[in-house]
Amino acid sequence: MDNFIFYLVPFTIFSILIGNLLSKKLKIIDKPGVRKIHKFPVPLSGGVSLGLLFNILVIVLLYRNNEFTYFLTTILICFNLIFLMGLLDDYSDLNYKIRVFISILVFIFFINTSSFHSNITIENFYIDSFFLENFDFNFKLNILHSIMFTIFCLLFFQFSTNMLDGINGLCVSYIFFINILLATYNLDILIIKQINLTLIIFTLIFFFFNIKEKSFLGDSGVYSLSFLTAVIILMHYKTNQIDFLDLIIMTLIPSLDLFRLFIRRIIAKKSPFLPDKNHLHHRLLKKIGFIKTIILFEFFFISSLVFVYFNYQNKLLYIITYVIIYMLIIYFTKARIKRINEK
């Protein structure tokens, strides 16, 4: 693993720099606008950089490991389809219906993949049960409902993560902290550990490019990162490292914001995928500024992941508490914004 890290760090930096140059060459640029915070054109290079890094990583893993050939090949195909979809969206603003359709097809293909390793056998990647240990409640889904629910969760994670990509460093740090948490579990599958470590190193280094407005993730970067992170999360779920409530806690704040915005837009008879500046981070940005907004979100991320790591009891109480905190923040930032507009 030490040799892996030794080669991974410089190659990650190299891939980010090459991705930046390629994005500029291909004119995949995020230009300033009404909805934008930045003032200068910035390359949407996150997806290109990660695409280069991950493809070479998997080729190396396939060459050195015969045990996971089918699984790695499937992940590589799914990753590249998600990446290309995001790249098209970065380049030409792909219709959301096409994005949802492609994502569903890719997710169906992925969750029906099997994986075998020593004494670990995973027949599929369905989320097929709800276990509430405090209430001794365990509800099993049938195959059809498991497939539908898993696809829904993957879509929800993908789009909620994408909504975080409105402030520099926010989405990258979110993915970073989730992968840090997942790295602490004793999952004895080397290739998952290597993919996990790759995401940690990539997001850590890319964070500094992102925060300085040298590179943006773009949809290709967000979709690619969220897909690989979802793969690792589901691997932990299927090996009983985490349960369904842990999944909710890990993704709670972005999921709440996505749910609120979808409901708000539907009530207003608008497309739920229509972009706006009503996200939680936009509200906080207006009220407390960039630095405090980042710090507050990092607190939410870290506290949630610490709760999952130490496996505290009363997980439902934690979720309810954070829902209330979220609603209070939305209420008070709304009142503040209204007063600013009246002035």
Coordinates of C-alpha atoms in Angstrom, one line a residue:
M1 CA 0.0 0.0 0.0
D2 CA 2.9 2.4 0.7
N3 CA 4.2 1.9 -2.9
F4 CA 0.7 2.6 -4.1
I5 CA 0.6 5.9 -2.3
F6 CA 4.1 6.8 -3.5
Y7 CA 3.0 6.6 -7.1
L8 CA -0.5 7.8 -6.6
V9 CA 0.3 11.3 -5.2
P10 CA 2.5 12.5 -8.1
F11 CA 0.3 10.9 -10.7
T12 CA -2.8 12.6 -9.2
I13 CA -1.1 16.0 -9.4
F14 CA -0.1 15.2 -13.0
S15 CA -3.6 14.2 -14.0
I16 CA -5.1 17.4 -12.5
L17 CA -2.6 19.5 -14.4
I18 CA -3.2 17.6 -17.7
G19 CA -7.0 17.7 -17.1
N20 CA -6.8 21.4 -16.7
L21 CA -4.9 21.8 -20.0
L22 CA -7.2 19.5 -21.9
S23 CA -10.3 21.3 -20.6
K24 CA -8.9 24.6 -21.8
K25 CA -7.9 23.1 -25.1
L26 CA -11.4 21.6 -25.6
K27 CA -13.0 24.9 -24.3
I28 CA -14.8 23.2 -21.5
I29 CA -15.0 26.4 -19.5
D30 CA -17.3 27.8 -16.8
K31 CA -17.8 31.4 -17.7
P32 CA -19.0 34.1 -15.3
G33 CA -22.8 34.8 -15.3
V34 CA -25.8 35.8 -13.3
R35 CA -25.9 32.6 -11.3
K36 CA -22.1 32.4 -10.9
I37 CA -19.9 33.6 -8.1
H38 CA -16.6 33.6 -9.8
K39 CA -15.5 36.5 -12.0
F40 CA -13.2 34.8 -14.5
P41 CA -13.5 31.8 -16.8
V42 CA -12.5 28.6 -15.1
P43 CA -11.8 25.2 -16.7
L44 CA -14.3 22.4 -15.8
S45 CA -11.5 19.9 -15.5
G46 CA -12.4 17.8 -12.5
G47 CA -14.0 15.0 -14.6
V48 CA -11.2 14.9 -17.2
S49 CA -8.6 14.7 -14.4
L50 CA -10.4 12.0 -12.5
G51 CA -11.2 10.2 -15.7
L52 CA -7.5 10.0 -16.7
L53 CA -6.5 9.0 -13.2
F54 CA -9.2 6.3 -12.7
N55 CA -8.9 4.7 -16.1
I56 CA -5.1 4.2 -15.7
L57 CA -5.7 2.9 -12.1
V58 CA -8.2 0.3 -13.2
I59 CA -5.9 -0.8 -16.1
V60 CA -3.1 -1.3 -13.6
L61 CA -5.4 -3.2 -11.2
L62 CA -6.7 -5.4 -14.0
Y63 CA -3.1 -6.3 -15.0
R64 CA -2.1 -7.1 -11.5
N65 CA -5.3 -8.8 -10.2
N66 CA -7.3 -11.5 -11.9
E67 CA -9.8 -12.0 -9.1
F68 CA -11.8 -8.9 -9.8
T69 CA -11.7 -8.8 -13.5
Y70 CA -15.5 -8.8 -14.1
F71 CA -16.2 -6.4 -11.2
L72 CA -13.5 -3.9 -12.2
T73 CA -14.4 -4.0 -15.9
T74 CA -18.1 -3.3 -15.0
I75 CA -17.1 -0.4 -12.7
L76 CA -14.8 1.0 -15.5
I77 CA -17.6 0.8 -18.1
C78 CA -20.2 2.4 -15.8
F79 CA -17.7 5.1 -14.7
N80 CA -16.8 6.1 -18.2
L81 CA -20.5 6.3 -19.2
I82 CA -21.3 8.5 -16.3
F83 CA -18.2 10.6 -17.0
L84 CA -19.0 11.1 -20.7
M85 CA -22.6 12.0 -19.8
G86 CA -21.3 14.7 -17.4
L87 CA -18.7 15.9 -20.0
L88 CA -21.5 16.3 -22.6
D89 CA -23.5 18.3 -20.0
D90 CA -20.5 20.5 -19.2
Y91 CA -20.0 21.1 -22.9
S92 CA -23.5 21.6 -24.2
D93 CA -25.9 21.6 -21.2
L94 CA -27.5 18.2 -21.7
N95 CA -31.2 17.9 -21.0
Y96 CA -32.0 16.6 -17.5
K97 CA -34.3 13.9 -18.9
I98 CA -31.4 12.4 -20.9
R99 CA -29.1 12.6 -17.9
V100 CA -31.7 10.8 -15.7
F101 CA -32.3 8.1 -18.4
I102 CA -28.6 7.4 -18.9
S103 CA -28.0 7.3 -15.2
I104 CA -30.8 4.8 -14.6
L105 CA -29.4 2.5 -17.3
V106 CA -25.9 2.7 -15.8
F107 CA -27.2 2.1 -12.3
I108 CA -29.2 -0.9 -13.4
F109 CA -26.2 -2.4 -15.0
F110 CA -24.0 -1.7 -11.9
I111 CA -26.3 -2.9 -9.1
N112 CA -26.7 -6.3 -10.9
T113 CA -23.0 -6.9 -10.8
S114 CA -21.7 -9.6 -8.6
S115 CA -18.4 -9.6 -6.7
F116 CA -16.4 -12.5 -5.2
H117 CA -13.5 -12.2 -2.9
S118 CA -12.1 -15.0 -0.6
N119 CA -15.0 -15.7 1.7
I120 CA -17.0 -12.6 0.7
T121 CA -19.7 -13.1 -2.0
I122 CA -21.9 -10.2 -3.1
E123 CA -24.6 -11.3 -5.6
N124 CA -25.8 -7.8 -6.3
F125 CA -25.7 -4.2 -4.9
Y126 CA -29.3 -3.8 -4.0
I127 CA -30.4 -1.8 -0.9
D128 CA -32.8 -4.5 0.2
S129 CA -33.5 -4.0 3.9
F130 CA -34.3 -1.4 6.5
F131 CA -32.9 -2.3 9.9
L132 CA -33.7 0.0 13.0
E133 CA -31.8 -1.5 15.9
N134 CA -33.5 0.7 18.5
F135 CA -36.9 -0.7 17.6
D136 CA -35.7 -4.2 16.6
F137 CA -37.3 -3.6 13.2
N138 CA -36.0 -5.2 10.0
F139 CA -38.0 -4.8 6.8
K140 CA -37.1 -6.7 3.7
L141 CA -37.8 -5.5 0.2
N142 CA -38.6 -7.9 -2.7
I143 CA -36.3 -7.9 -5.8
L144 CA -38.3 -5.4 -7.9
H145 CA -38.7 -2.9 -5.0
S146 CA -35.0 -3.3 -4.1
I147 CA -33.9 -2.4 -7.6
M148 CA -36.3 0.6 -7.8
F149 CA -35.3 1.9 -4.4
T150 CA -31.6 1.5 -5.0
I151 CA -31.8 3.3 -8.3
F152 CA -33.7 6.1 -6.6
C153 CA -31.1 6.4 -3.8
L154 CA -28.2 6.5 -6.4
L155 CA -30.0 9.2 -8.4
F156 CA -30.7 11.1 -5.2
F157 CA -27.1 10.9 -4.1
Q158 CA -25.9 11.9 -7.5
F159 CA -28.1 15.0 -7.8
S160 CA -27.8 16.1 -4.1
T161 CA -24.0 15.9 -4.5
N162 CA -24.2 18.0 -7.6
M163 CA -26.2 20.6 -5.8
L164 CA -23.3 21.1 -3.4
D165 CA -21.1 22.2 -6.3
G166 CA -22.1 25.8 -6.0
I167 CA -19.4 27.0 -3.7
N168 CA -15.7 26.3 -4.2
G169 CA -14.4 23.4 -2.1
L170 CA -17.8 22.3 -0.8
C171 CA -18.6 19.3 -2.9
V172 CA -14.9 18.2 -3.0
S173 CA -14.6 18.3 0.8
Y174 CA -18.0 16.4 1.2
I175 CA -16.7 13.5 -0.9
F176 CA -13.3 13.7 0.8
F177 CA -14.9 13.3 4.3
I178 CA -17.2 10.4 3.3
N179 CA -14.2 8.5 1.9
I180 CA -12.1 9.2 5.0
L181 CA -14.9 7.6 7.0
L182 CA -15.2 4.6 4.7
A183 CA -11.4 4.1 4.9
T184 CA -11.6 3.6 8.7
Y185 CA -13.7 0.4 8.3
N186 CA -12.1 -3.0 8.2
L187 CA -13.2 -4.0 4.7
D188 CA -10.8 -6.7 3.6
I189 CA -11.0 -6.0 -0.2
L190 CA -7.8 -4.5 -1.5
I191 CA -9.1 -3.0 -4.7
I192 CA -11.9 -1.1 -2.8
K193 CA -9.3 0.2 -0.4
Q194 CA -7.2 1.4 -3.4
I195 CA -10.2 3.1 -5.1
N196 CA -11.1 4.6 -1.8
L197 CA -7.6 5.9 -1.2
T198 CA -7.5 7.3 -4.8
L199 CA -10.6 9.4 -4.1
I200 CA -9.2 10.7 -0.8
I201 CA -5.9 11.7 -2.5
F202 CA -7.6 13.2 -5.5
T203 CA -10.2 15.3 -3.6
L204 CA -7.5 16.5 -1.1
I205 CA -5.2 17.8 -3.9
F206 CA -8.0 19.0 -6.1
F207 CA -9.5 21.0 -3.2
F208 CA -6.6 23.4 -3.3
F209 CA -7.0 23.9 -7.1
N210 CA -10.8 24.3 -6.6
I211 CA -10.6 26.8 -3.6
K212 CA -8.3 29.0 -5.6
E213 CA -10.6 28.9 -8.7
K214 CA -7.9 27.2 -10.8
S215 CA -10.2 24.2 -11.6
F216 CA -13.9 23.3 -11.1
L217 CA -15.3 19.8 -10.9
G218 CA -18.0 20.4 -13.5
D219 CA -20.9 17.9 -13.8
S220 CA -18.4 15.3 -15.2
G221 CA -16.4 15.6 -12.0
V222 CA -19.3 15.6 -9.6
Y223 CA -21.1 12.6 -11.3
S224 CA -17.8 10.6 -11.5
L225 CA -16.9 11.2 -7.9
S226 CA -20.4 10.5 -6.6
F227 CA -20.6 7.3 -8.6
L228 CA -17.3 5.9 -7.3
T229 CA -18.2 7.0 -3.8
A230 CA -21.6 5.2 -4.1
V231 CA -19.8 2.0 -5.2
I232 CA -17.6 2.1 -2.1
I233 CA -20.6 2.9 0.2
L234 CA -22.7 0.1 -1.3
M235 CA -19.7 -2.3 -0.9
H236 CA -19.6 -1.4 2.9
Y237 CA -23.4 -1.8 3.1
K238 CA -23.4 -5.2 1.5
T239 CA -20.7 -6.4 3.8
N240 CA -22.6 -5.2 6.8
Q241 CA -20.1 -2.5 7.7
I242 CA -22.8 0.1 7.8
D243 CA -26.6 0.0 7.8
F244 CA -29.4 1.9 6.1
L245 CA -29.6 4.6 8.8
D246 CA -25.9 5.2 8.4
L247 CA -26.5 5.8 4.7
I248 CA -29.1 8.5 5.6
I249 CA -26.9 10.2 8.2
M250 CA -23.8 10.3 5.9
T251 CA -25.8 12.1 3.2
L252 CA -28.3 13.9 5.3
I253 CA -27.7 17.7 4.7
P254 CA -27.4 17.5 0.9
S255 CA -30.4 15.1 0.7
L256 CA -32.5 17.5 2.8
D257 CA -31.6 20.4 0.6
L258 CA -32.4 18.5 -2.6
F259 CA -35.7 17.3 -1.2
R260 CA -36.7 20.8 -0.1
L261 CA -35.8 22.4 -3.5
F262 CA -37.6 19.6 -5.5
I263 CA -40.8 20.2 -3.4
R264 CA -40.5 24.0 -3.7
R265 CA -40.0 23.8 -7.5
I266 CA -42.8 21.3 -8.0
I267 CA -45.2 23.5 -6.0
A268 CA -44.1 26.5 -8.1
K269 CA -44.9 24.3 -11.2
K270 CA -41.3 24.4 -12.4
S271 CA -38.9 21.6 -13.3
P272 CA -37.4 20.1 -10.2
F273 CA -34.1 20.1 -12.0
L274 CA -34.2 23.9 -12.8
P275 CA -31.1 25.6 -11.3
D276 CA -31.5 28.5 -8.9
K277 CA -29.7 30.2 -6.0
N278 CA -32.1 29.0 -3.3
H279 CA -29.7 26.3 -2.0
L280 CA -28.7 26.2 1.6
H281 CA -25.1 27.2 0.8
H282 CA -26.4 30.2 -1.3
R283 CA -28.5 31.4 1.7
L284 CA -25.7 31.0 4.1
L285 CA -23.3 32.7 1.7
K286 CA -25.5 35.8 1.7
K287 CA -25.9 35.8 5.5
I288 CA -22.5 34.8 6.9
G289 CA -20.0 34.9 4.0
F290 CA -17.9 32.3 2.2
I291 CA -15.5 31.2 5.0
K292 CA -18.2 30.8 7.7
T293 CA -20.4 28.9 5.2
I294 CA -17.6 26.5 4.4
I295 CA -16.8 26.0 8.1
L296 CA -20.5 25.4 9.0
F297 CA -20.9 22.8 6.2
E298 CA -17.7 21.1 7.3
F299 CA -19.1 20.9 10.8
F300 CA -22.2 19.2 9.5
F301 CA -20.2 16.8 7.4
I302 CA -17.8 15.8 10.1
S303 CA -20.3 15.6 13.0
S304 CA -22.5 13.3 10.9
L305 CA -19.6 11.0 9.9
V306 CA -18.3 10.9 13.5
F307 CA -21.7 9.8 14.6
V308 CA -21.7 7.0 12.1
Y309 CA -18.1 6.0 12.9
F310 CA -18.7 5.6 16.7
N311 CA -22.0 3.8 15.9
Y312 CA -24.0 5.8 18.5
Q313 CA -27.4 4.6 19.5
N314 CA -30.5 6.7 18.8
K315 CA -29.7 7.2 15.1
L316 CA -33.3 8.3 14.4
L317 CA -33.1 10.9 17.1
Y318 CA -29.9 12.3 15.5
I319 CA -31.6 12.4 12.1
I320 CA -34.7 14.2 13.6
T321 CA -32.4 16.7 15.4
Y322 CA -30.5 17.6 12.2
V323 CA -33.8 17.9 10.3
I324 CA -35.0 20.5 12.8
I325 CA -31.7 22.3 12.7
Y326 CA -31.8 22.4 8.9
M327 CA -35.4 23.8 9.0
L328 CA -34.4 26.5 11.5
I329 CA -31.5 27.6 9.3
I330 CA -33.7 27.7 6.3
Y331 CA -36.3 29.8 8.2
F332 CA -33.9 32.3 9.6
T333 CA -31.9 32.7 6.4
K334 CA -35.1 33.3 4.5
A335 CA -36.1 36.1 7.0
R336 CA -32.6 37.6 6.7
I337 CA -32.7 37.6 2.9
K338 CA -36.2 39.1 2.8
R339 CA -35.0 42.0 5.0
I340 CA -31.9 42.6 2.8
N341 CA -34.2 42.7 -0.3
E342 CA -36.6 45.1 1.3
K343 CA -33.7 47.5 2.0

